[in-house]
Short mmCIF file of C-alpha atoms in Angstrom, two decimals:
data_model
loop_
_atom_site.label_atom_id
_atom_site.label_comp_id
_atom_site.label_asym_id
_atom_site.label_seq_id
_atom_site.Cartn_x
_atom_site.Cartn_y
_atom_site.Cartn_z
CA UNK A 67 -121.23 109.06 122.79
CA UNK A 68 -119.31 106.15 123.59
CA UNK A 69 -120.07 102.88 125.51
CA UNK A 70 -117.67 101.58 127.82
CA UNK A 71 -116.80 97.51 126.44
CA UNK A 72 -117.27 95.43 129.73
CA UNK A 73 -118.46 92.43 127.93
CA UNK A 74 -116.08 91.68 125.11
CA UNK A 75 -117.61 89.53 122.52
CA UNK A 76 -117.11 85.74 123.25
CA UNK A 77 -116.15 83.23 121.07
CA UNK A 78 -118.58 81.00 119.46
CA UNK A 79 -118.87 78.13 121.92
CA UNK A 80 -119.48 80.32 124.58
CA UNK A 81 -121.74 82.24 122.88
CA UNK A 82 -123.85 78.78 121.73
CA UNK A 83 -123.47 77.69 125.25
CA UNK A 84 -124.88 80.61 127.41
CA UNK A 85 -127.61 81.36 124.25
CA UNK A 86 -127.79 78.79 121.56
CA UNK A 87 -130.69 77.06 122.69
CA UNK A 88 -132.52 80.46 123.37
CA UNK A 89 -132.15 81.63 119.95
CA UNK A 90 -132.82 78.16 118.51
CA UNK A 91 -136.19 78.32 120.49
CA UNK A 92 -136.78 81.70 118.93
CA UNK A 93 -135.99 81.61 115.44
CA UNK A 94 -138.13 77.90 115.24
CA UNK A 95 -141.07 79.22 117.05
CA UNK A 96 -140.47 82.35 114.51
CA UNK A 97 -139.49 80.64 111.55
CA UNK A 98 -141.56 77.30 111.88
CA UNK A 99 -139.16 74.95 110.51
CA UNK A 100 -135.64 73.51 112.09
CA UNK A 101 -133.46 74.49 108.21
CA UNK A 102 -134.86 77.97 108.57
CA UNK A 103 -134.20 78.07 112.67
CA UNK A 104 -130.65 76.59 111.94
CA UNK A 105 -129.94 79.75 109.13
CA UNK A 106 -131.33 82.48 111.49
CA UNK A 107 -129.42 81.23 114.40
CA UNK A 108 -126.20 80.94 112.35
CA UNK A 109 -126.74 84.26 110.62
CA UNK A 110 -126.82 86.19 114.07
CA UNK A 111 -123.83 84.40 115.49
CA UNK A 112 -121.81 85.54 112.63
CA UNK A 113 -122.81 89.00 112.81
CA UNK A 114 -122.15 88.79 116.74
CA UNK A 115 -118.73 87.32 115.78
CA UNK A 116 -117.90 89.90 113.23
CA UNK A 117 -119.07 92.52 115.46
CA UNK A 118 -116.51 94.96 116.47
CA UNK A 119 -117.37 96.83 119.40
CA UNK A 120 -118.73 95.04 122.81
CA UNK A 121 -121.43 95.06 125.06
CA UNK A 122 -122.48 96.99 127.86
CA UNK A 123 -123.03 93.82 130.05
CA UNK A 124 -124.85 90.39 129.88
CA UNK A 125 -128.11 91.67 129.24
CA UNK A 126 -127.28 94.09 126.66
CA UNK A 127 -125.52 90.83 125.04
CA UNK A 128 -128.54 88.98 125.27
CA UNK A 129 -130.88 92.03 124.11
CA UNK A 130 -128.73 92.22 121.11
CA UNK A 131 -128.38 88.68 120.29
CA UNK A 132 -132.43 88.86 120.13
CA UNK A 133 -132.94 91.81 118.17
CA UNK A 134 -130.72 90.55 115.71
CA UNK A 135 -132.20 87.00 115.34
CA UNK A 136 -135.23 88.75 114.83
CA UNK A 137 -134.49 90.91 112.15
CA UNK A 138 -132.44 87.40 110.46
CA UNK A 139 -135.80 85.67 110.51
CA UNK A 140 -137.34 88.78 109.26
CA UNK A 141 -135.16 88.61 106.34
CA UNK A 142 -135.74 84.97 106.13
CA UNK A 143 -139.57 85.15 106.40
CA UNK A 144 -139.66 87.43 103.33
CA UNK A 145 -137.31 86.10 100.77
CA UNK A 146 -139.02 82.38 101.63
CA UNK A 147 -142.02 83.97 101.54
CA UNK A 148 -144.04 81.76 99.46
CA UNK A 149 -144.03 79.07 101.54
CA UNK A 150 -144.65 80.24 105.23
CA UNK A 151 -146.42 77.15 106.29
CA UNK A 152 -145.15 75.24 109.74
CA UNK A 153 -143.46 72.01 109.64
CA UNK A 154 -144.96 70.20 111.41
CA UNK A 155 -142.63 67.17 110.83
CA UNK A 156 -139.74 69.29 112.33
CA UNK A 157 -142.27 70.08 115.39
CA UNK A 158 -143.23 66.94 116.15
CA UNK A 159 -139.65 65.31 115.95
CA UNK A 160 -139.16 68.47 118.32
CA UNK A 161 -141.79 67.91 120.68
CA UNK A 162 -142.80 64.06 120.34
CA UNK A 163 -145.17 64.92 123.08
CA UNK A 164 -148.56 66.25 121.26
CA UNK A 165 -149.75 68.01 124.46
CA UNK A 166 -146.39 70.11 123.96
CA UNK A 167 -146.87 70.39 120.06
CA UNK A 168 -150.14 71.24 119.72
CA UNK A 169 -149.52 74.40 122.68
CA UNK A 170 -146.86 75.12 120.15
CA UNK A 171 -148.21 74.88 117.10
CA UNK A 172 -151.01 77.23 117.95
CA UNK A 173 -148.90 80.02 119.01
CA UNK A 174 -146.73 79.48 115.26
CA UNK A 175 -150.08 80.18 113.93
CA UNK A 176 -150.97 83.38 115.20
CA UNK A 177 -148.93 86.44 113.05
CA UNK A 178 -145.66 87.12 113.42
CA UNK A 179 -145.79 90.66 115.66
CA UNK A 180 -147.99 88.93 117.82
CA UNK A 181 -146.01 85.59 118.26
CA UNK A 182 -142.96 87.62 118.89
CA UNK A 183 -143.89 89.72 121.81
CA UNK A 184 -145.64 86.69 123.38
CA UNK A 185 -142.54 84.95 123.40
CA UNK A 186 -140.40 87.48 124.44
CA UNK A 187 -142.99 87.45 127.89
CA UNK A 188 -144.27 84.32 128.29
CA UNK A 189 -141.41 81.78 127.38
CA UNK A 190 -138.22 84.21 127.63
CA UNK A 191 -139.44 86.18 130.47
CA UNK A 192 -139.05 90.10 129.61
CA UNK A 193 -140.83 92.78 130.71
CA UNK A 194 -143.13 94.66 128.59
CA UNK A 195 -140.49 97.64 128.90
CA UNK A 196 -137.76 95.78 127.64
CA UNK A 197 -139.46 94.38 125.11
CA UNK A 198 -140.28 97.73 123.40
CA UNK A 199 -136.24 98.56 123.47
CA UNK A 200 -135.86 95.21 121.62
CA UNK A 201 -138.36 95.56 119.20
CA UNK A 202 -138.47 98.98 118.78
CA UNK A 203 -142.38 99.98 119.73
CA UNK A 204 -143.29 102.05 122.30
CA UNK A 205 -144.68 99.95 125.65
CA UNK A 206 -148.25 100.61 125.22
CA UNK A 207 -147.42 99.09 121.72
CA UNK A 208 -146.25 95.98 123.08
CA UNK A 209 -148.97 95.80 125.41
CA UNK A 210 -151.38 96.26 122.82
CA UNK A 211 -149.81 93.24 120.77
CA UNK A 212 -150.17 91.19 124.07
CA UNK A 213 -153.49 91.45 124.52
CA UNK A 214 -154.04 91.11 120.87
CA UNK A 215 -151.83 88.32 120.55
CA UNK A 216 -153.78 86.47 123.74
CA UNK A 217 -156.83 87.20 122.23
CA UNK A 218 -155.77 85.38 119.11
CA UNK A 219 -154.83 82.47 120.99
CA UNK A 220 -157.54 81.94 123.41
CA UNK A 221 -159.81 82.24 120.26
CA UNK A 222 -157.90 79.29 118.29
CA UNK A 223 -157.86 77.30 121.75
CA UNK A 224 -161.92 77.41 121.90
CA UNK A 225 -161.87 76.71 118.06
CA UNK A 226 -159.92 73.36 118.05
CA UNK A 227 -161.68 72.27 121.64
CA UNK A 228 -158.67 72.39 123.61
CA UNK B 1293 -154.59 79.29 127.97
CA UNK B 1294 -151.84 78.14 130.41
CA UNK B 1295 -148.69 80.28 129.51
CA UNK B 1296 -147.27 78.25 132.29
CA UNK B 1297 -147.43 75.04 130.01
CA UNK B 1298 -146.54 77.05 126.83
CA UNK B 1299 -143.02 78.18 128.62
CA UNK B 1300 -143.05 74.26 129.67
CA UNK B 1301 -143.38 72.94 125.89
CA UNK B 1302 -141.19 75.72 124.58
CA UNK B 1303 -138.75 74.83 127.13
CA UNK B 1304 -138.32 71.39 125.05
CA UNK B 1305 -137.50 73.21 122.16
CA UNK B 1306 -133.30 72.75 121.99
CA UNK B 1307 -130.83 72.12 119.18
CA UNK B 1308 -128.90 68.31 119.49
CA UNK B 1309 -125.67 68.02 120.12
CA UNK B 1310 -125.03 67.53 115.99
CA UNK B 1311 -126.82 70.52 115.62
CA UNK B 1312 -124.70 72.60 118.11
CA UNK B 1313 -121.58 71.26 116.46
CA UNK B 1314 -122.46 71.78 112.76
CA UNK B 1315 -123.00 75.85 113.38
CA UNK B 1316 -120.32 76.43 115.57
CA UNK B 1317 -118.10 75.36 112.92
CA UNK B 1318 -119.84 76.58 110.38
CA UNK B 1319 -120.32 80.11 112.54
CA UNK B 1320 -116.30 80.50 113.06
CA UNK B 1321 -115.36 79.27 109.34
CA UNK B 1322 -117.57 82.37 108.02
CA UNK B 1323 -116.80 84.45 110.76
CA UNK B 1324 -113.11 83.80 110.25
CA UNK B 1325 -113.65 83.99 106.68
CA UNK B 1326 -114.96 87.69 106.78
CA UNK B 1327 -112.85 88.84 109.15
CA UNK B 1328 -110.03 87.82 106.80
CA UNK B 1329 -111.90 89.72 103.61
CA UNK B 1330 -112.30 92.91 105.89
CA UNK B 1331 -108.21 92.56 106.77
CA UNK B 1332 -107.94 92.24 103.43
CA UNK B 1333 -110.00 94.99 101.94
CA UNK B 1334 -108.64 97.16 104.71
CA UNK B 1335 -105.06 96.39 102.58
CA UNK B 1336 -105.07 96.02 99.67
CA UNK B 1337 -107.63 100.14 99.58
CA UNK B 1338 -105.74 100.55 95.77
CA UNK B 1339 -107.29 97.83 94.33
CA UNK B 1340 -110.69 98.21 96.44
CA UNK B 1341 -110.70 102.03 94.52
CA UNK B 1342 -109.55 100.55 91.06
CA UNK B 1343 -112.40 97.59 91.04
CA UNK B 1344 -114.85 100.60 92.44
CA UNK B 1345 -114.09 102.58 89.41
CA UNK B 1346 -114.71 100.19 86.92
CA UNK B 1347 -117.90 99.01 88.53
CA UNK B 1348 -119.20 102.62 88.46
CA UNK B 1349 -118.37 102.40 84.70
CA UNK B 1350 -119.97 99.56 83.88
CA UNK B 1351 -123.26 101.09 85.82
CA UNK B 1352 -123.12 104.16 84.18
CA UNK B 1353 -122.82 101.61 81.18
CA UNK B 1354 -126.13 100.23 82.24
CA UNK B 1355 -124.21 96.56 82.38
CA UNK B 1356 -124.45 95.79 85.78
CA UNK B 1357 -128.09 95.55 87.70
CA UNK B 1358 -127.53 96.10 91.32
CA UNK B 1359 -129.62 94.38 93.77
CA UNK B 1360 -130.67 95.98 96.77
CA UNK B 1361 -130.25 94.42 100.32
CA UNK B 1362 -131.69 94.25 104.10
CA UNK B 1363 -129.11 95.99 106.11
CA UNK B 1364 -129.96 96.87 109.85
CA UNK B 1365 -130.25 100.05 111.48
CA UNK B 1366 -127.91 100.26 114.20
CA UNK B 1367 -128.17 102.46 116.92
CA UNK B 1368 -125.52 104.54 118.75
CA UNK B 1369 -124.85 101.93 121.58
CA UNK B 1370 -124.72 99.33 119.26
CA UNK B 1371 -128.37 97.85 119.34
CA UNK B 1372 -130.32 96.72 116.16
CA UNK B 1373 -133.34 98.63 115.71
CA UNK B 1374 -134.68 98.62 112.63
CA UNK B 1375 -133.97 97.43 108.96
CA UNK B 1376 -134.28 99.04 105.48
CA UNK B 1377 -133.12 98.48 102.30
CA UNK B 1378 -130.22 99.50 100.18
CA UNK B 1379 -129.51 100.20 96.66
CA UNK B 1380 -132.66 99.52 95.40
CA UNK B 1381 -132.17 102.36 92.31
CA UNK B 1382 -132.16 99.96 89.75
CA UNK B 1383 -135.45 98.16 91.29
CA UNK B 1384 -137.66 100.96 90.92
CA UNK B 1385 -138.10 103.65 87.98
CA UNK B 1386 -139.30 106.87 87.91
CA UNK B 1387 -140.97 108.99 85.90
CA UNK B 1388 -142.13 112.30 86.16
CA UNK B 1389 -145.17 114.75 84.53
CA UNK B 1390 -145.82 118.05 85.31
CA UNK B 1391 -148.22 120.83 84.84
CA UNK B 1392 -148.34 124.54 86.05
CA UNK B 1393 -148.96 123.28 89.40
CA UNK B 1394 -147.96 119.79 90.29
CA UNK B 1395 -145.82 117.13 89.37
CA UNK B 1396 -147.02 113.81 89.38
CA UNK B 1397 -144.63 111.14 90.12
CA UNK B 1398 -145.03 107.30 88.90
CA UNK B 1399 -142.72 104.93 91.17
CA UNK B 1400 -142.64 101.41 89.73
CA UNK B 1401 -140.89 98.23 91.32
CA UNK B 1402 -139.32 96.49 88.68
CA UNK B 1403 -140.35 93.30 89.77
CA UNK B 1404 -143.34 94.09 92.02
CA UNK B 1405 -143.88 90.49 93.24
CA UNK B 1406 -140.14 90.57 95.26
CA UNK B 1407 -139.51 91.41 98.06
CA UNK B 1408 -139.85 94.18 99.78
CA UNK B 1409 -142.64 95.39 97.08
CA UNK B 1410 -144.90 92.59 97.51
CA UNK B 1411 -145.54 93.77 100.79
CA UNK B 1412 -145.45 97.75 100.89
CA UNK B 1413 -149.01 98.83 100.44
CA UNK B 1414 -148.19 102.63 100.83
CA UNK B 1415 -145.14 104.63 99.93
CA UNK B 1416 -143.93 107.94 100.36
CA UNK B 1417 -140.86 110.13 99.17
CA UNK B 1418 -138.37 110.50 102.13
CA UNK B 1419 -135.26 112.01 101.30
CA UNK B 1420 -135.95 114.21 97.80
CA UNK B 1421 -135.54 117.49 96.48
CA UNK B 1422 -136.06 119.53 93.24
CA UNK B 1423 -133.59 121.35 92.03
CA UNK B 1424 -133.51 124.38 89.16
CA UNK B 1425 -131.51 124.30 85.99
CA UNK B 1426 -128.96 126.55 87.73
CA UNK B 1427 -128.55 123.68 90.58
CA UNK B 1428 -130.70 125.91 93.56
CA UNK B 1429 -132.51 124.05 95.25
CA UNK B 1430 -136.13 124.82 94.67
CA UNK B 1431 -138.28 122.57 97.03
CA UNK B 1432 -136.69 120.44 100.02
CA UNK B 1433 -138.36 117.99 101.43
CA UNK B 1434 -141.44 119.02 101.61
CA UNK B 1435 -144.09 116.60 103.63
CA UNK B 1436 -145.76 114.40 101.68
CA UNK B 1437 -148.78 112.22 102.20
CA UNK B 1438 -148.54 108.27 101.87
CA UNK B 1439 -149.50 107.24 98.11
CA UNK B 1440 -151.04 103.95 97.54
CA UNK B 1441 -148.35 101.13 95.91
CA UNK B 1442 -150.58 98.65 94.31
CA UNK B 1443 -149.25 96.01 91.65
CA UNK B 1444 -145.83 98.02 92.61
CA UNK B 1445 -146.95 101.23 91.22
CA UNK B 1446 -147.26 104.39 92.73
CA UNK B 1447 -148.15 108.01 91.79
CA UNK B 1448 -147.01 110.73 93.92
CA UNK B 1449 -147.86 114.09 93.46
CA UNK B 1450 -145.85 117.24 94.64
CA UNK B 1451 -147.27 120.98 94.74
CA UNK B 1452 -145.72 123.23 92.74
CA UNK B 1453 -146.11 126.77 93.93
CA UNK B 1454 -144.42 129.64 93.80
CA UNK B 1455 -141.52 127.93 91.40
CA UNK B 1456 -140.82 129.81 88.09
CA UNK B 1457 -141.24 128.05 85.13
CA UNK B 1458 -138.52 125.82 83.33
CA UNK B 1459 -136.40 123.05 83.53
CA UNK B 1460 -135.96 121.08 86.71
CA UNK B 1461 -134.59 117.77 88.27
CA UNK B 1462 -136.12 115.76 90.50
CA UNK B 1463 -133.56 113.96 92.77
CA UNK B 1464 -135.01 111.29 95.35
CA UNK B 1465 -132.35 109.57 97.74
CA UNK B 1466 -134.94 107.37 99.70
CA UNK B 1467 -138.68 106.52 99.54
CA UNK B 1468 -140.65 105.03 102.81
CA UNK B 1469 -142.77 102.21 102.30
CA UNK B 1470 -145.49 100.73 104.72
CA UNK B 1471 -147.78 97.96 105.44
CA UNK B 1472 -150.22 97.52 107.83
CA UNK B 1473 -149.03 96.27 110.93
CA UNK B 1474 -145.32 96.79 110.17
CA UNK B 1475 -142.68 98.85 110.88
CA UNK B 1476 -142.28 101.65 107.96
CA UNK B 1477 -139.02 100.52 105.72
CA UNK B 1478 -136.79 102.96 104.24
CA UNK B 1479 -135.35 102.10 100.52
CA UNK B 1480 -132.69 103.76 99.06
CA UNK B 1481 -131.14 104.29 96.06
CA UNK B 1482 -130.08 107.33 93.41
CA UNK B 1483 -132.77 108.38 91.22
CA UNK B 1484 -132.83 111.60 89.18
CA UNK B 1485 -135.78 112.84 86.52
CA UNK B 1486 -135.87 115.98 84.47
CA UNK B 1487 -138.98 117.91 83.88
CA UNK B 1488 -139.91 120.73 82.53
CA UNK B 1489 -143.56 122.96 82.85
#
């Protein structure tokens, strides 16, 4: 089976201007520190820009670009391993405003699966269909991980008297 | 929880200018880079074979210690699905005993705090077989369950029925490890043990 190449692959500034700041927002909230974001997001774009064939359209584009920064900070997350904490100097400098790093902060701090899908739906706006094709998990998976994932942060949000 | 407000503050979240700069050049001078090594390897297949050849040597030597990699698993239309890891045979060794009716297999990560054996917490033999002394292959495959990898070591115990007696070789292409939680990985690698019962 083939796939027709409607969306060539782009060159690098277009490809940091339609999703840089996407995958930046990803791989941080993923990754918890701006070095780490910065590696993930430039490990993907290389792999986009070495990739050979093209896309299907936009959205398969995008879908890829995501699945592939994922599996980056994957990689990233277990050879740095030892020190997973969040830093929080990068967040702040981020978001100077502590109403917006705090809300931040406490979704870094759930577990990874979790803080995945409930990015995926609540900040980049996919369905719970399309996330399973991105992450690989069936829907009732992802919806599991969503209520889970809620769950986990309504409990930290009672916890530190938000 | 207001997922409104979360989208909000994660809205804020964007790389500077600098930032933005920095990795697009550094993104096309790598990029560029292995395109070029690809061209090249593509051209220059002689000398790809040659340096192949001797690096086989020097494994069969035991010189050079391969380490094994995260490579994606791509699917037909081109989407990432998955990962597992590569050429992991000289990460974990194997060893084999057997008795009239099983063999017991020990799998031990070489270094069992890396990664990706600090985190497996179960493993199974994926791709194996046992073959007789006359090459037939005797068992295939069979299903296994899960064994439990703790301080990276494993034992893993096959059935042996209805197999004559004598000498055999174990050959596994690919284990399956999981943890809770995570998607199962696949490692690979080459590993071969003779037994005999």
């Amino acid at each position: 089976m083939s796939i027709s190449n409607e969306k060539p692959i782009g060159n690098c500034e277009e490809v940091f201007t339609a999703y840089g700041n996407m995958l930046f927002r990803l791989c941080f909230i993923m990754l918890g520190s701006e070095a780490d974001a910065k590696d993930a997001v430039q490990d993907t774009v290389v792999s986009y820009l070495t990739k050979k064939d093209g896309f299907k359209n936009a959205e398969h584009e995008k879908a890829w670009l995501i699945t592939t920064a994922k599996n980056k900070c994957r990689d990233i997350f277990r050879s740095r391993s030892r020190y997973r904490e969040i830093n929080t100097e990068d967040l702040q400098d981020m978001l100077p405003d502590e109403k917006d790093s705090n809300c931040i902060e406490i979704l870094m701090s759930i577990p990874e699966k979790y803080r995945l899908v409930l990015t995926l739906y609540y900040i980049e706006g996919y369905k719970v269909n399309e996330i399973a094709k991105i992450i690989g998990k069936t829907p009732s998976a992802v919806k599991m991980r969503l209520q889970t994932g809620r769950k986990m942060l309504k409990e930290i949000y009672i916890k530190e008297g938000f | 929880m207001d997922y409104e407000n979360l989208k909000i503050s994660a809205g804020k979240i964007v790389m500077s200018e600098k930032t933005k700069e920095e990795l697009i050049k550094n993104c096309e001078s790598i990029a560029e880079e292995k395109n070029m090594n690809r061209k090249k390897t593509f051209q220059k297949n002689t000398a790809v074979i040659a340096v192949v050849a001797a690096c086989l040597c020097c494994t069969a030597a035991g010189i050079v210690y391969h380490h094994g990699f995260f490579k994606d698993i791509v699917r037909f239309d081109g989407a990432v699905v998955g990962t597992k890891y590569e050429q992991a045979t000289d990460e974990i060794k194997v060893s084999a005993a057997a008795d009239t009716e099983k063999i017991t297999i020990t799998v031990k990560a070489v270094d069992p705090s890396a990664y990706p054996y600090a985190e497996i917490e179960n493993i199974k033999l994926n791709d194996y077989k046992i073959v007789d002394k006359n090459g037939k292959t005797v068992i295939d495959n069979l299903p296994l369950e899960e064994s439990d990898f703790s301080d990276g070591t494993a034992e893993i115990t096959i059935p042996l029925k209805d197999i004559e007696n004598g000498d055999h070789k174990l050959i596994i292409s690919s284990f399956v490890g999981g943890s809770k939680g995570d998607q199962p990985l696949m490692i690979s690698g080459k590993w071969e043990v003779d037994f005999t019962f």
